[in-house]
PDB file of C-alpha atoms in Angstrom:
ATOM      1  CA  UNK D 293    -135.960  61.994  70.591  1.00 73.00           C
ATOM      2  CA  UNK D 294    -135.708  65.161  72.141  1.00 80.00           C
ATOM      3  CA  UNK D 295    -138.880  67.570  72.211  1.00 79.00           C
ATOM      4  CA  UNK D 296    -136.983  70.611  70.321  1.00 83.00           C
ATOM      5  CA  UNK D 297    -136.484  67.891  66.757  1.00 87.00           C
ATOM      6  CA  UNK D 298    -140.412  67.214  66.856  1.00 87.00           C
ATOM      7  CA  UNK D 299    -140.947  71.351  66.769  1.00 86.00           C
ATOM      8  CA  UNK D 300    -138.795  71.746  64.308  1.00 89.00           C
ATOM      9  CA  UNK D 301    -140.516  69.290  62.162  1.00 89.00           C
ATOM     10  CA  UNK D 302    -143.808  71.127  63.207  1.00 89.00           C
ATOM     11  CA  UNK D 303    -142.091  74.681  62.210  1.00 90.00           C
ATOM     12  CA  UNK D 304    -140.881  73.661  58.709  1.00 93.00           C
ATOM     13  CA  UNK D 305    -143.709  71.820  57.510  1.00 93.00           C
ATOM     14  CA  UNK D 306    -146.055  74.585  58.856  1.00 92.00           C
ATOM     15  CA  UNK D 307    -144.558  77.689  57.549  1.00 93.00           C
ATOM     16  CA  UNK D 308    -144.404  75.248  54.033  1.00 94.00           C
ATOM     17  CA  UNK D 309    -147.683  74.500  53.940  1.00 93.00           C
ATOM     18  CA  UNK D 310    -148.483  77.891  54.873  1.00 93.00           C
ATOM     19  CA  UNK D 311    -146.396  79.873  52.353  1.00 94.00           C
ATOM     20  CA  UNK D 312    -147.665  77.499  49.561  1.00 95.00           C
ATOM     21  CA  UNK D 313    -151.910  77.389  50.207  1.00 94.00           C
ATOM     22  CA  UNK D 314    -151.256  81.083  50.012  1.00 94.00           C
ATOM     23  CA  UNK D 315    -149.318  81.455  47.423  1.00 94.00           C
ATOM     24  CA  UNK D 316    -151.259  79.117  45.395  1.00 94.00           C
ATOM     25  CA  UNK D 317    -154.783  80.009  46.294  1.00 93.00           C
ATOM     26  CA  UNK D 318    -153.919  83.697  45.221  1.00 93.00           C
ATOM     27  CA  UNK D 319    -152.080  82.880  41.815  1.00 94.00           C
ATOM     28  CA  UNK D 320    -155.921  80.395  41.149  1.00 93.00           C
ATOM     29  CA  UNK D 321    -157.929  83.552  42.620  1.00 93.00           C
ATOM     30  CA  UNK D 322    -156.501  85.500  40.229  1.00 93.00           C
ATOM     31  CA  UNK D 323    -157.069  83.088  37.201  1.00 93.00           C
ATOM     32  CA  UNK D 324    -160.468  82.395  38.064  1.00 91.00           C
ATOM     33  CA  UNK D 325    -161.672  86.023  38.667  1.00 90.00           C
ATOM     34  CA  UNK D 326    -159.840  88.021  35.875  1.00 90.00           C
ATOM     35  CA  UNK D 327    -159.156  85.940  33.229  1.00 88.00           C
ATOM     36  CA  UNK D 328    -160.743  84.215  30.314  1.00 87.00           C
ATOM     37  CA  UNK D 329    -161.169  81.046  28.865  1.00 87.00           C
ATOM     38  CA  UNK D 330    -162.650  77.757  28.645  1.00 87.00           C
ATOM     39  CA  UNK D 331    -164.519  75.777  32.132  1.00 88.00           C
ATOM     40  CA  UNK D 332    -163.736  78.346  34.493  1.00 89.00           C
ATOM     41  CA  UNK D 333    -167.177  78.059  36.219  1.00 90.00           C
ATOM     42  CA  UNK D 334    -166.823  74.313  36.147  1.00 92.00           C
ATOM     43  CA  UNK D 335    -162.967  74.578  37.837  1.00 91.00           C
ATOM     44  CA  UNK D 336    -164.488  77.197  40.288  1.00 91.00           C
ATOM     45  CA  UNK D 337    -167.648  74.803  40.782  1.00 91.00           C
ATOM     46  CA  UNK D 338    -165.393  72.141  41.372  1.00 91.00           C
ATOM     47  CA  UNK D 339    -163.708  73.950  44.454  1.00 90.00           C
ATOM     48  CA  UNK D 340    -166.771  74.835  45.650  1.00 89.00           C
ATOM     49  CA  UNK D 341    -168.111  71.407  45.918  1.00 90.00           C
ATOM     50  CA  UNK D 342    -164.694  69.803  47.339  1.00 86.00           C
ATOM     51  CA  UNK D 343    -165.525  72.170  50.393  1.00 85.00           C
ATOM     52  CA  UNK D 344    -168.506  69.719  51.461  1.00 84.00           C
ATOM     53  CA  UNK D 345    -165.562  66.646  51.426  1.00 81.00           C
ATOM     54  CA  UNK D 346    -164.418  66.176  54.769  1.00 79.00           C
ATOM     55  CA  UNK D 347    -160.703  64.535  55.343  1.00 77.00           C
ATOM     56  CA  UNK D 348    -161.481  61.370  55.828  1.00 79.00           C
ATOM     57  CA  UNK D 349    -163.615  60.833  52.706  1.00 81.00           C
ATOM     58  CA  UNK D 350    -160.352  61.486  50.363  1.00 83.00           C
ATOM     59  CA  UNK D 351    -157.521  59.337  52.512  1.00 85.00           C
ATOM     60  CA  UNK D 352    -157.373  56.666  50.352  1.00 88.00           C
ATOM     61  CA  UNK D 353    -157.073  58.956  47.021  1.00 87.00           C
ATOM     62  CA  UNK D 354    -153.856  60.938  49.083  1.00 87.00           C
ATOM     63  CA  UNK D 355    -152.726  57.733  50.227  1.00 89.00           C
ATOM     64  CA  UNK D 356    -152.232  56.664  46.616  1.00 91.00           C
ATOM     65  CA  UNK D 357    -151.032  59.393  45.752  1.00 90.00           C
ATOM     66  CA  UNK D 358    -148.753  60.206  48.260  1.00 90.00           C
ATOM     67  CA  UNK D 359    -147.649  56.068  47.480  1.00 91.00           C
ATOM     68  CA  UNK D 360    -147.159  56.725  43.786  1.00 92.00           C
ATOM     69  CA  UNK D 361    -145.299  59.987  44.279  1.00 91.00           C
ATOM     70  CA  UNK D 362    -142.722  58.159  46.344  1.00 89.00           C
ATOM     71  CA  UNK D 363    -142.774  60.459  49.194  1.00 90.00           C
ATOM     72  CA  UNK D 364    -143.698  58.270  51.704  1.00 90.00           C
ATOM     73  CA  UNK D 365    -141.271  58.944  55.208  1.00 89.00           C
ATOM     74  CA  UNK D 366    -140.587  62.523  54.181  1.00 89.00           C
ATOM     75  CA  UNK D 367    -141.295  65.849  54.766  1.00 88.00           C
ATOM     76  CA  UNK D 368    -142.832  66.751  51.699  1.00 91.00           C
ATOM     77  CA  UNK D 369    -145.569  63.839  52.743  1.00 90.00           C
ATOM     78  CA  UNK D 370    -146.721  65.950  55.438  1.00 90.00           C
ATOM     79  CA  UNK D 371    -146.632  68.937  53.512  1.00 91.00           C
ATOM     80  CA  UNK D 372    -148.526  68.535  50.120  1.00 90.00           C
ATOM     81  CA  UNK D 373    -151.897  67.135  51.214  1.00 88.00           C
ATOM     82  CA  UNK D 374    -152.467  70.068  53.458  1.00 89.00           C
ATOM     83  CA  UNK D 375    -151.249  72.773  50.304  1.00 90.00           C
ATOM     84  CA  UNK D 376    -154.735  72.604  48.693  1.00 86.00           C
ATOM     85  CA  UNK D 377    -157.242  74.712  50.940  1.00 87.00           C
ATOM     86  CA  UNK D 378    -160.607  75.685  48.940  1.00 89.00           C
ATOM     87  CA  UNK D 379    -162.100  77.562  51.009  1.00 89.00           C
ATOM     88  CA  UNK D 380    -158.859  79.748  51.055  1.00 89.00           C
ATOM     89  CA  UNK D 381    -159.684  79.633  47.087  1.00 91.00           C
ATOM     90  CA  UNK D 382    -163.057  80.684  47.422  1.00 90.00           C
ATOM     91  CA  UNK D 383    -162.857  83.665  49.849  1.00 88.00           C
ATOM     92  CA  UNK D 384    -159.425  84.930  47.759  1.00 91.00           C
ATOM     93  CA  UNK D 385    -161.444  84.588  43.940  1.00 91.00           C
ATOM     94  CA  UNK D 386    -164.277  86.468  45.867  1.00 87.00           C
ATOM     95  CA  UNK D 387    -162.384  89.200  47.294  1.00 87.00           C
ATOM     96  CA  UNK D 388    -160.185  89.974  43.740  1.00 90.00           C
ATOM     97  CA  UNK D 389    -163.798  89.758  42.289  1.00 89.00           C
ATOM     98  CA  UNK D 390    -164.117  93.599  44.056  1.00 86.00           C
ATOM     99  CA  UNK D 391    -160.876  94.768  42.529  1.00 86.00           C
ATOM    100  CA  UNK D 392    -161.647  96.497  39.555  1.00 88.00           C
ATOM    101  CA  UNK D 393    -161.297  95.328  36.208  1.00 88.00           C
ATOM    102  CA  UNK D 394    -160.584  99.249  35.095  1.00 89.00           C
ATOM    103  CA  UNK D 395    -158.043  99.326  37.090  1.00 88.00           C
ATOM    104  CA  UNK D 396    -156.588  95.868  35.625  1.00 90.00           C
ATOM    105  CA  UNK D 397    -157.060  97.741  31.984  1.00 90.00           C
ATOM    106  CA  UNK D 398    -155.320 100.456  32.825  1.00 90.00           C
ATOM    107  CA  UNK D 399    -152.178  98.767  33.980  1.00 89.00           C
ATOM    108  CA  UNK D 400    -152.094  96.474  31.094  1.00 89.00           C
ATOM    109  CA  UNK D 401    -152.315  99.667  28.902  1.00 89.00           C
ATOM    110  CA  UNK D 402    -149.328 100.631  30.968  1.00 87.00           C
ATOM    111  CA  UNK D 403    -147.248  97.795  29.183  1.00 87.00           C
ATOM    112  CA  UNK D 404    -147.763  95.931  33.016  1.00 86.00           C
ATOM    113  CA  UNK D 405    -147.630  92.304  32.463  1.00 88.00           C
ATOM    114  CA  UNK D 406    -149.560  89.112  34.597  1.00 88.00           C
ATOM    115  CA  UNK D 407    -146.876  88.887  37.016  1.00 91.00           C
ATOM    116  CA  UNK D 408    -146.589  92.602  37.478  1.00 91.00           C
ATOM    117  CA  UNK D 409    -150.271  92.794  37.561  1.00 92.00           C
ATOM    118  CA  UNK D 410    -150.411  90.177  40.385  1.00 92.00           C
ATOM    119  CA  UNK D 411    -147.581  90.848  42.850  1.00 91.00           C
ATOM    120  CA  UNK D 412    -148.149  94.458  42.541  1.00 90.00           C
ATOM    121  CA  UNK D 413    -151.978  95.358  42.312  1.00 90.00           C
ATOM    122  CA  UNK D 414    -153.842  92.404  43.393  1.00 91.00           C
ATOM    123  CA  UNK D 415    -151.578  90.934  46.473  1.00 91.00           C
ATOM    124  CA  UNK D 416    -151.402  94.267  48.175  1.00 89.00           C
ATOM    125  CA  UNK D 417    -155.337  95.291  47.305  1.00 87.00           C
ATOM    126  CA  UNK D 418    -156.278  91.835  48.855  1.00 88.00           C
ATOM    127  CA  UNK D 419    -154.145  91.653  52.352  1.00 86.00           C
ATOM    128  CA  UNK D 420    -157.184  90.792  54.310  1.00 85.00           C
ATOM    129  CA  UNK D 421    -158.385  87.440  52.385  1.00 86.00           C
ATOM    130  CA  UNK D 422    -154.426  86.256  52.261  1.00 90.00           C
ATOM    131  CA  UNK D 423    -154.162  86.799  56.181  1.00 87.00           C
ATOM    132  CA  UNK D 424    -157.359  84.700  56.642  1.00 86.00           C
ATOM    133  CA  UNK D 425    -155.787  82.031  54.389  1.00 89.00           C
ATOM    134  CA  UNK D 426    -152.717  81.693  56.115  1.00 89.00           C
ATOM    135  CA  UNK D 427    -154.589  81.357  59.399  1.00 88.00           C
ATOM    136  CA  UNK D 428    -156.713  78.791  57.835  1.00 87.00           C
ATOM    137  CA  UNK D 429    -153.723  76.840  56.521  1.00 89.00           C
ATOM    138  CA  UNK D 430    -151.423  77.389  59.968  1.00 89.00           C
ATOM    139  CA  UNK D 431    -154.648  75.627  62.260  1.00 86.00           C
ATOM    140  CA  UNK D 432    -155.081  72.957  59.957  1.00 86.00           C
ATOM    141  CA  UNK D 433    -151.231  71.870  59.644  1.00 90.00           C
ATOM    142  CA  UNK D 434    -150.216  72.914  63.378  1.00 88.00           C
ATOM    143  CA  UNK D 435    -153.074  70.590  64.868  1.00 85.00           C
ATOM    144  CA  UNK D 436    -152.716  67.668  62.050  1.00 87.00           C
ATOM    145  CA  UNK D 437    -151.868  64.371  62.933  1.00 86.00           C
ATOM    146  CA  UNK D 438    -153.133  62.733  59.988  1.00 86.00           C
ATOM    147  CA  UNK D 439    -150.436  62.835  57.601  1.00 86.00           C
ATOM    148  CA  UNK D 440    -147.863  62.104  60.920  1.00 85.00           C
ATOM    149  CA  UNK D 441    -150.203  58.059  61.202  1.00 86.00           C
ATOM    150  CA  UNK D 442    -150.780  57.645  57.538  1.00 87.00           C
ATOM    151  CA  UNK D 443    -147.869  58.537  55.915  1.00 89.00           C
ATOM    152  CA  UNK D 444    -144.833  59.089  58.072  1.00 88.00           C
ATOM    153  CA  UNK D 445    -143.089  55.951  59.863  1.00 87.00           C
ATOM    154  CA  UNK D 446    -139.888  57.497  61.077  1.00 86.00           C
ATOM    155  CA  UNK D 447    -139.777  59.193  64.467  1.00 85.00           C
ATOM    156  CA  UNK D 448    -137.305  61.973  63.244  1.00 85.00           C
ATOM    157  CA  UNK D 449    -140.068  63.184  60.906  1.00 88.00           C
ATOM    158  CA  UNK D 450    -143.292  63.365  63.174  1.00 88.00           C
ATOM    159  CA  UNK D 451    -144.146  66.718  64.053  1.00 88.00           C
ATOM    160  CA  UNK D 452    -145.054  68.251  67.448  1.00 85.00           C
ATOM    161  CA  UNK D 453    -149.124  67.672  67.321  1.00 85.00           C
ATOM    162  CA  UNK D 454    -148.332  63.692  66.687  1.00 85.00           C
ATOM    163  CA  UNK D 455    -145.806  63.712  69.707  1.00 83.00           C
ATOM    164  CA  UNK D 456    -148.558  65.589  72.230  1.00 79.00           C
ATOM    165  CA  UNK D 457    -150.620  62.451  70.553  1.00 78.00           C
ATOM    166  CA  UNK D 458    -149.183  59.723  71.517  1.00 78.00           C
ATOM    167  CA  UNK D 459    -148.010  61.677  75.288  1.00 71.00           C
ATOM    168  CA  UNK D 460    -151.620  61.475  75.949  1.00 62.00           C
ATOM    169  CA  UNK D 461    -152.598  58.392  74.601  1.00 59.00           C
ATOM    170  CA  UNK D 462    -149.604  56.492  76.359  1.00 55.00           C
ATOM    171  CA  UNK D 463    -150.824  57.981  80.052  1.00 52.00           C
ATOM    172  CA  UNK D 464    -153.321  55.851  82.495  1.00 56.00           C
ATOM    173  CA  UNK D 465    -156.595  57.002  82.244  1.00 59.00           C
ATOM    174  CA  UNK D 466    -156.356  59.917  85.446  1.00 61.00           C
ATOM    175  CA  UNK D 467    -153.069  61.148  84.573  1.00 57.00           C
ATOM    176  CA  UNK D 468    -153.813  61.006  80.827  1.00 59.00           C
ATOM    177  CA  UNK D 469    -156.795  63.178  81.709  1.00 65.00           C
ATOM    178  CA  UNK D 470    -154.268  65.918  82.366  1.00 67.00           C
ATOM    179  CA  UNK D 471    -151.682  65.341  79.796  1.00 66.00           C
ATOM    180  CA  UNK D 472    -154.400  65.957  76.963  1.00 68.00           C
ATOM    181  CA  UNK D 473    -155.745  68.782  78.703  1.00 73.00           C
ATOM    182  CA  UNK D 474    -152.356  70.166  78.715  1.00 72.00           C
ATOM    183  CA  UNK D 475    -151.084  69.451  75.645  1.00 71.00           C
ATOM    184  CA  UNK D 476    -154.826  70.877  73.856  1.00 74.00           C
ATOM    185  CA  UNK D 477    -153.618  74.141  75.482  1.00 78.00           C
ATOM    186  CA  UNK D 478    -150.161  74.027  73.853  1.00 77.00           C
ATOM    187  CA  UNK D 479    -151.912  73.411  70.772  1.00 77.00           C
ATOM    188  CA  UNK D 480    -154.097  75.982  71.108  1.00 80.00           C
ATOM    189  CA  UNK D 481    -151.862  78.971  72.289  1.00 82.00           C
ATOM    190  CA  UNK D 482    -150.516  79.791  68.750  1.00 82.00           C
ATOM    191  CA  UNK D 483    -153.904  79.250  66.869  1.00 77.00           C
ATOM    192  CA  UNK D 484    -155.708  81.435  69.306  1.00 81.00           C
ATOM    193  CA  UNK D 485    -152.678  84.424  69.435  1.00 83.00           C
ATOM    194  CA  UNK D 486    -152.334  84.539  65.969  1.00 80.00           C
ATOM    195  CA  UNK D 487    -156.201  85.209  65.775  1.00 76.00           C
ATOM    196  CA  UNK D 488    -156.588  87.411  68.291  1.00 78.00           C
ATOM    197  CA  UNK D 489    -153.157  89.697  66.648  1.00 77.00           C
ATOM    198  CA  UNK D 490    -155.214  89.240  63.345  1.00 74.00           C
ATOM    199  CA  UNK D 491    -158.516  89.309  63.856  1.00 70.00           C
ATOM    200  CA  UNK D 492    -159.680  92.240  62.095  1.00 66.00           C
ATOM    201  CA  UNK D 493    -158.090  91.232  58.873  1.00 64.00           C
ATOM    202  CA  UNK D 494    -160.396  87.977  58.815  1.00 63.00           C
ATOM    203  CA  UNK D 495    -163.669  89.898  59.842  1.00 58.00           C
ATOM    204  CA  UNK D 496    -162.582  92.102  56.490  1.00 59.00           C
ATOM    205  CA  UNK D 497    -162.519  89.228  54.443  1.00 56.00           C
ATOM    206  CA  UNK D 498    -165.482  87.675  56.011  1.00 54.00           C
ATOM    207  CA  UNK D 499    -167.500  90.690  55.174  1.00 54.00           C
ATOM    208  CA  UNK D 500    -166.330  91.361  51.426  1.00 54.00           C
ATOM    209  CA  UNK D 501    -165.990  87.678  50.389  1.00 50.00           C
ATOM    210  CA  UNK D 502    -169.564  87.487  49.532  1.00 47.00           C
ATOM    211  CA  UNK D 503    -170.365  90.956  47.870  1.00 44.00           C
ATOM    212  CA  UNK D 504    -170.708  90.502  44.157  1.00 42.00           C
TER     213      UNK D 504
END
């Protein structure tokens, strides 16, 4: 296949995966630090332990999943084991923890509603933490190859990561020696200019995340 379908794969399951840990990690954030009811410490506990799991300990879980779900060979099988990112949850439920709950009250006495609340007070008051989330999520979808072996048989749907993969792997063992170098560097040119464009926004987050 030609080099252009495998980045296209890489583009549209990245900026999914991206739009969606963010999007979801801020809508939990905001559950978990401002409202009220029943097992939040245990659901917030629970995210804080699943940090310690590493990928490989929960492959078999996503592979039944994934097998059950009947996305097996698609797109979406790439994208929803990489949606869930807990530390993204963590460092967004910590940094809404410094907005305010006077300022919540006051809105709400306003006639402002959850949704107004949200997209309107506590997205813009918490830039910083979603930035570092969507960094988070790009680097761990743009380098995956995971998903691309496990789950994904057809070439049409392997992204760009799998395809610098198998370049390498398929080389003798002097030329491959450059192919991998190379094709690291291609993988890491985005991570590292994305960074370097945002890094003050993550050294924000970094320093608030932990203040009580």
């Amino acid at each position: 296949l030609p080099i252009y379908r495998y980045l296209i794969s890489s583009i549209i399951v990245t900026l999914a995966v991206t739009l969606l840990s963010v999007l979801f990690s801020s809508m939990a954030g905001y559950i978990l630090s401002k409202k009220r009811f029943r097992f939040k410490k245990v659901l917030f506990e629970i995210n804080t332990i699943s940090m310690m799991f590493v990928s490989c300990a929960v492959t078999i879980p996503r592979f039944l999943i994934i097998t059950k779900l009947g996305i097996v060979n698609t797109l979406f099988a790439h994208i929803l084991p990489l949606i869930a990112v807990p530390v993204g949850l963590f460092l967004i439920k910590q940094f809404i923890d410094q907005v305010p709950d006077d300022l919540i009250e006051a809105a709400k006495l306003d006639g402002a509603g959850d949704f107004y609340i949200y997209t309107k007070i506590i997205l813009p008051l918490i830039k910083p933490a979603l930035i570092t989330v969507a960094i988070l999520a790009f680097q761990s979808v743009w380098n995956n190859v995971e998903t691309a072996n496990l789950y994904v048989n057809k070439e049409e749907l392997q992204t760009f990561a799998y395809y610098l993969s198998t370049l390498s792997n398929s080389s003798n063992s002097i030329a491959g020696a450059g192919v991998s170098a190379a094709a690291a560097l291609i993988m890491f040119l985005p991570n590292f200019i994305i960074f370097l464009v945002l890094q003050s926004k993550v050294m924000d987050t970094m320093a608030y995340s932990g203040m009580k």
